[in-house]
Amino acid sequence: MEGGEFLFEADDVALDFVNTGIRTAHGPGDALAAPQRVTAWLQEAGILHPDDGRRLDRSPPAARLLLDEGRRLRQAMGEALDRWLRGAPPSASSLFAVNRCLAACPTYLEVRAEGLQLAISRVGTPTDVSGYLAPLARHFVDLLVEGDPTRIRVCASEDCGLWFRDTSRNGSRRWCSMARCGNRAKVAAHYRRKRAADSVAIR
């Protein structure tokens, strides 16, 4: 998803979050460089309610703590993904960071009426600031436990390295974004072919 302040192209919000800490040819190494950036990202991702975002922004200590906790969670998720890609289980320290966020926002199921239909939703109240990251941690757990690990990939571009979930029908996606990395690779390949053809023609 483009058009907002941040990139959401990984087809998974947890991977999008990890990508905020990866330096590429397309952007800086930390898209969450200040507390307000974290709350803005969480709101744009649909993780944080705008009212909670405004509350956090009015409390600099709480917003700073959320930044620290968010970076800690992001690092743990990135390390777990790196190990996952190599066929190794996540480290105990990575799982601890994820579980810490999950524990900070215990949830329960609630049924409500929407006209003549009944809907079930999961609700909960954070016990501390890191609880605002609990939905994100839950997305990450679902990705690793219920997702297809062969569809979790790193962009094939040498100067990128962003994560994405391949949702293509035949599982052939190679780029984080066809519009950026994929197109650049196509242009580079075309240039190499043309240069090789020109070289042959000169001979």
JSON list of C-alpha atoms in Angstrom, two decimals, residues 42-136:
[
{"chain": "A", "resi": 42, "resn": "LEU", "atom": "CA", "xyz": [1.28, 2.26, 14.09]},
{"chain": "A", "resi": 43, "resn": "GLN", "atom": "CA", "xyz": [-1.74, 4.41, 13.23]},
{"chain": "A", "resi": 44, "resn": "GLU", "atom": "CA", "xyz": [-1.14, 4.16, 9.48]},
{"chain": "A", "resi": 45, "resn": "ALA", "atom": "CA", "xyz": [-0.79, 0.38, 9.86]},
{"chain": "A", "resi": 46, "resn": "GLY", "atom": "CA", "xyz": [-4.11, 0.20, 11.72]},
{"chain": "A", "resi": 47, "resn": "ILE", "atom": "CA", "xyz": [-2.42, -1.08, 14.88]},
{"chain": "A", "resi": 48, "resn": "LEU", "atom": "CA", "xyz": [-2.92, 1.98, 17.07]},
{"chain": "A", "resi": 49, "resn": "HIS", "atom": "CA", "xyz": [-6.19, 3.89, 17.50]},
{"chain": "A", "resi": 50, "resn": "PRO", "atom": "CA", "xyz": [-5.78, 7.63, 16.73]},
{"chain": "A", "resi": 51, "resn": "ASP", "atom": "CA", "xyz": [-7.00, 8.52, 20.25]},
{"chain": "A", "resi": 52, "resn": "ASP", "atom": "CA", "xyz": [-4.22, 6.37, 21.76]},
{"chain": "A", "resi": 53, "resn": "GLY", "atom": "CA", "xyz": [-1.74, 7.95, 19.35]},
{"chain": "A", "resi": 54, "resn": "ARG", "atom": "CA", "xyz": [-2.71, 11.45, 20.47]},
{"chain": "A", "resi": 55, "resn": "ARG", "atom": "CA", "xyz": [-2.48, 10.40, 24.13]},
{"chain": "A", "resi": 56, "resn": "LEU", "atom": "CA", "xyz": [1.00, 9.01, 23.61]},
{"chain": "A", "resi": 57, "resn": "ASP", "atom": "CA", "xyz": [2.16, 12.08, 21.67]},
{"chain": "A", "resi": 58, "resn": "ARG", "atom": "CA", "xyz": [1.02, 14.30, 24.58]},
{"chain": "A", "resi": 59, "resn": "SER", "atom": "CA", "xyz": [3.20, 12.26, 26.95]},
{"chain": "A", "resi": 60, "resn": "PRO", "atom": "CA", "xyz": [6.85, 12.45, 25.80]},
{"chain": "A", "resi": 61, "resn": "PRO", "atom": "CA", "xyz": [8.08, 9.84, 28.35]},
{"chain": "A", "resi": 62, "resn": "ALA", "atom": "CA", "xyz": [5.42, 7.33, 27.23]},
{"chain": "A", "resi": 63, "resn": "ALA", "atom": "CA", "xyz": [6.09, 8.02, 23.55]},
{"chain": "A", "resi": 64, "resn": "ARG", "atom": "CA", "xyz": [9.83, 7.58, 24.11]},
{"chain": "A", "resi": 65, "resn": "LEU", "atom": "CA", "xyz": [9.22, 4.31, 25.91]},
{"chain": "A", "resi": 66, "resn": "LEU", "atom": "CA", "xyz": [7.06, 3.11, 23.01]},
{"chain": "A", "resi": 67, "resn": "LEU", "atom": "CA", "xyz": [9.91, 3.98, 20.63]},
{"chain": "A", "resi": 68, "resn": "ASP", "atom": "CA", "xyz": [12.37, 1.95, 22.73]},
{"chain": "A", "resi": 69, "resn": "GLU", "atom": "CA", "xyz": [9.98, -1.00, 23.02]},
{"chain": "A", "resi": 70, "resn": "GLY", "atom": "CA", "xyz": [9.16, -0.82, 19.31]},
{"chain": "A", "resi": 71, "resn": "ARG", "atom": "CA", "xyz": [12.82, -0.92, 18.33]},
{"chain": "A", "resi": 72, "resn": "ARG", "atom": "CA", "xyz": [13.40, -3.83, 20.69]},
{"chain": "A", "resi": 73, "resn": "LEU", "atom": "CA", "xyz": [10.50, -5.75, 19.18]},
{"chain": "A", "resi": 74, "resn": "ARG", "atom": "CA", "xyz": [11.59, -4.90, 15.64]},
{"chain": "A", "resi": 75, "resn": "GLN", "atom": "CA", "xyz": [15.12, -6.15, 16.29]},
{"chain": "A", "resi": 76, "resn": "ALA", "atom": "CA", "xyz": [13.79, -9.39, 17.80]},
{"chain": "A", "resi": 77, "resn": "MET", "atom": "CA", "xyz": [11.49, -9.93, 14.83]},
{"chain": "A", "resi": 78, "resn": "GLY", "atom": "CA", "xyz": [14.31, -9.28, 12.36]},
{"chain": "A", "resi": 79, "resn": "GLU", "atom": "CA", "xyz": [16.65, -11.69, 14.15]},
{"chain": "A", "resi": 80, "resn": "ALA", "atom": "CA", "xyz": [13.93, -14.34, 14.25]},
{"chain": "A", "resi": 81, "resn": "LEU", "atom": "CA", "xyz": [13.31, -13.93, 10.51]},
{"chain": "A", "resi": 82, "resn": "ASP", "atom": "CA", "xyz": [17.03, -14.20, 9.72]},
{"chain": "A", "resi": 83, "resn": "ARG", "atom": "CA", "xyz": [17.22, -17.46, 11.66]},
{"chain": "A", "resi": 84, "resn": "TRP", "atom": "CA", "xyz": [13.97, -18.68, 10.08]},
{"chain": "A", "resi": 85, "resn": "LEU", "atom": "CA", "xyz": [15.41, -18.10, 6.61]},
{"chain": "A", "resi": 86, "resn": "ARG", "atom": "CA", "xyz": [18.44, -20.22, 7.55]},
{"chain": "A", "resi": 87, "resn": "GLY", "atom": "CA", "xyz": [16.23, -23.03, 8.85]},
{"chain": "A", "resi": 88, "resn": "ALA", "atom": "CA", "xyz": [16.89, -22.32, 12.54]},
{"chain": "A", "resi": 89, "resn": "PRO", "atom": "CA", "xyz": [14.29, -21.63, 15.24]},
{"chain": "A", "resi": 90, "resn": "PRO", "atom": "CA", "xyz": [14.03, -18.12, 16.74]},
{"chain": "A", "resi": 91, "resn": "SER", "atom": "CA", "xyz": [16.35, -17.50, 19.67]},
{"chain": "A", "resi": 92, "resn": "ALA", "atom": "CA", "xyz": [15.03, -17.47, 23.22]},
{"chain": "A", "resi": 93, "resn": "SER", "atom": "CA", "xyz": [15.79, -13.74, 23.50]},
{"chain": "A", "resi": 94, "resn": "SER", "atom": "CA", "xyz": [13.77, -12.97, 20.34]},
{"chain": "A", "resi": 95, "resn": "LEU", "atom": "CA", "xyz": [10.80, -14.98, 21.60]},
{"chain": "A", "resi": 96, "resn": "PHE", "atom": "CA", "xyz": [11.07, -13.27, 24.99]},
{"chain": "A", "resi": 97, "resn": "ALA", "atom": "CA", "xyz": [10.78, -9.83, 23.37]},
{"chain": "A", "resi": 98, "resn": "VAL", "atom": "CA", "xyz": [7.74, -10.92, 21.35]},
{"chain": "A", "resi": 99, "resn": "ASN", "atom": "CA", "xyz": [6.08, -12.61, 24.34]},
{"chain": "A", "resi": 100, "resn": "ARG", "atom": "CA", "xyz": [6.75, -9.55, 26.51]},
{"chain": "A", "resi": 101, "resn": "CYS", "atom": "CA", "xyz": [4.62, -7.42, 24.20]},
{"chain": "A", "resi": 102, "resn": "LEU", "atom": "CA", "xyz": [1.90, -10.07, 23.99]},
{"chain": "A", "resi": 103, "resn": "ALA", "atom": "CA", "xyz": [1.74, -10.31, 27.79]},
{"chain": "A", "resi": 104, "resn": "ALA", "atom": "CA", "xyz": [1.40, -6.53, 28.13]},
{"chain": "A", "resi": 105, "resn": "CYS", "atom": "CA", "xyz": [-2.01, -6.62, 26.48]},
{"chain": "A", "resi": 106, "resn": "PRO", "atom": "CA", "xyz": [-4.07, -9.64, 27.55]},
{"chain": "A", "resi": 107, "resn": "THR", "atom": "CA", "xyz": [-7.04, -10.04, 25.24]},
{"chain": "A", "resi": 108, "resn": "TYR", "atom": "CA", "xyz": [-10.40, -11.72, 25.31]},
{"chain": "A", "resi": 109, "resn": "LEU", "atom": "CA", "xyz": [-13.12, -12.46, 22.79]},
{"chain": "A", "resi": 110, "resn": "GLU", "atom": "CA", "xyz": [-16.23, -10.30, 22.78]},
{"chain": "A", "resi": 111, "resn": "VAL", "atom": "CA", "xyz": [-19.44, -10.89, 20.85]},
{"chain": "A", "resi": 112, "resn": "ARG", "atom": "CA", "xyz": [-21.54, -7.94, 19.68]},
{"chain": "A", "resi": 113, "resn": "ALA", "atom": "CA", "xyz": [-24.62, -7.44, 17.57]},
{"chain": "A", "resi": 114, "resn": "GLU", "atom": "CA", "xyz": [-24.33, -5.68, 14.24]},
{"chain": "A", "resi": 115, "resn": "GLY", "atom": "CA", "xyz": [-27.92, -5.43, 13.12]},
{"chain": "A", "resi": 116, "resn": "LEU", "atom": "CA", "xyz": [-29.16, -9.01, 12.85]},
{"chain": "A", "resi": 117, "resn": "GLN", "atom": "CA", "xyz": [-25.62, -10.37, 12.59]},
{"chain": "A", "resi": 118, "resn": "LEU", "atom": "CA", "xyz": [-23.32, -11.34, 15.45]},
{"chain": "A", "resi": 119, "resn": "ALA", "atom": "CA", "xyz": [-19.62, -10.52, 15.27]},
{"chain": "A", "resi": 120, "resn": "ILE", "atom": "CA", "xyz": [-16.74, -11.66, 17.45]},
{"chain": "A", "resi": 121, "resn": "SER", "atom": "CA", "xyz": [-13.80, -9.40, 18.11]},
{"chain": "A", "resi": 122, "resn": "ARG", "atom": "CA", "xyz": [-10.69, -9.65, 20.25]},
{"chain": "A", "resi": 123, "resn": "VAL", "atom": "CA", "xyz": [-10.37, -6.76, 22.70]},
{"chain": "A", "resi": 124, "resn": "GLY", "atom": "CA", "xyz": [-7.97, -5.86, 25.47]},
{"chain": "A", "resi": 125, "resn": "THR", "atom": "CA", "xyz": [-6.42, -2.99, 27.41]},
{"chain": "A", "resi": 126, "resn": "PRO", "atom": "CA", "xyz": [-2.62, -2.57, 27.54]},
{"chain": "A", "resi": 127, "resn": "THR", "atom": "CA", "xyz": [-1.13, -2.95, 31.00]},
{"chain": "A", "resi": 128, "resn": "ASP", "atom": "CA", "xyz": [1.83, -0.78, 29.92]},
{"chain": "A", "resi": 129, "resn": "VAL", "atom": "CA", "xyz": [3.06, 1.05, 26.82]},
{"chain": "A", "resi": 130, "resn": "SER", "atom": "CA", "xyz": [4.51, -2.06, 25.19]},
{"chain": "A", "resi": 131, "resn": "GLY", "atom": "CA", "xyz": [0.98, -3.48, 25.10]},
{"chain": "A", "resi": 132, "resn": "TYR", "atom": "CA", "xyz": [0.24, -1.15, 22.18]},
{"chain": "A", "resi": 133, "resn": "LEU", "atom": "CA", "xyz": [2.65, -3.34, 20.21]},
{"chain": "A", "resi": 134, "resn": "ALA", "atom": "CA", "xyz": [0.79, -6.55, 21.11]},
{"chain": "A", "resi": 135, "resn": "PRO", "atom": "CA", "xyz": [-1.33, -6.70, 17.90]},
{"chain": "A", "resi": 136, "resn": "LEU", "atom": "CA", "xyz": [1.86, -6.35, 15.88]}
]
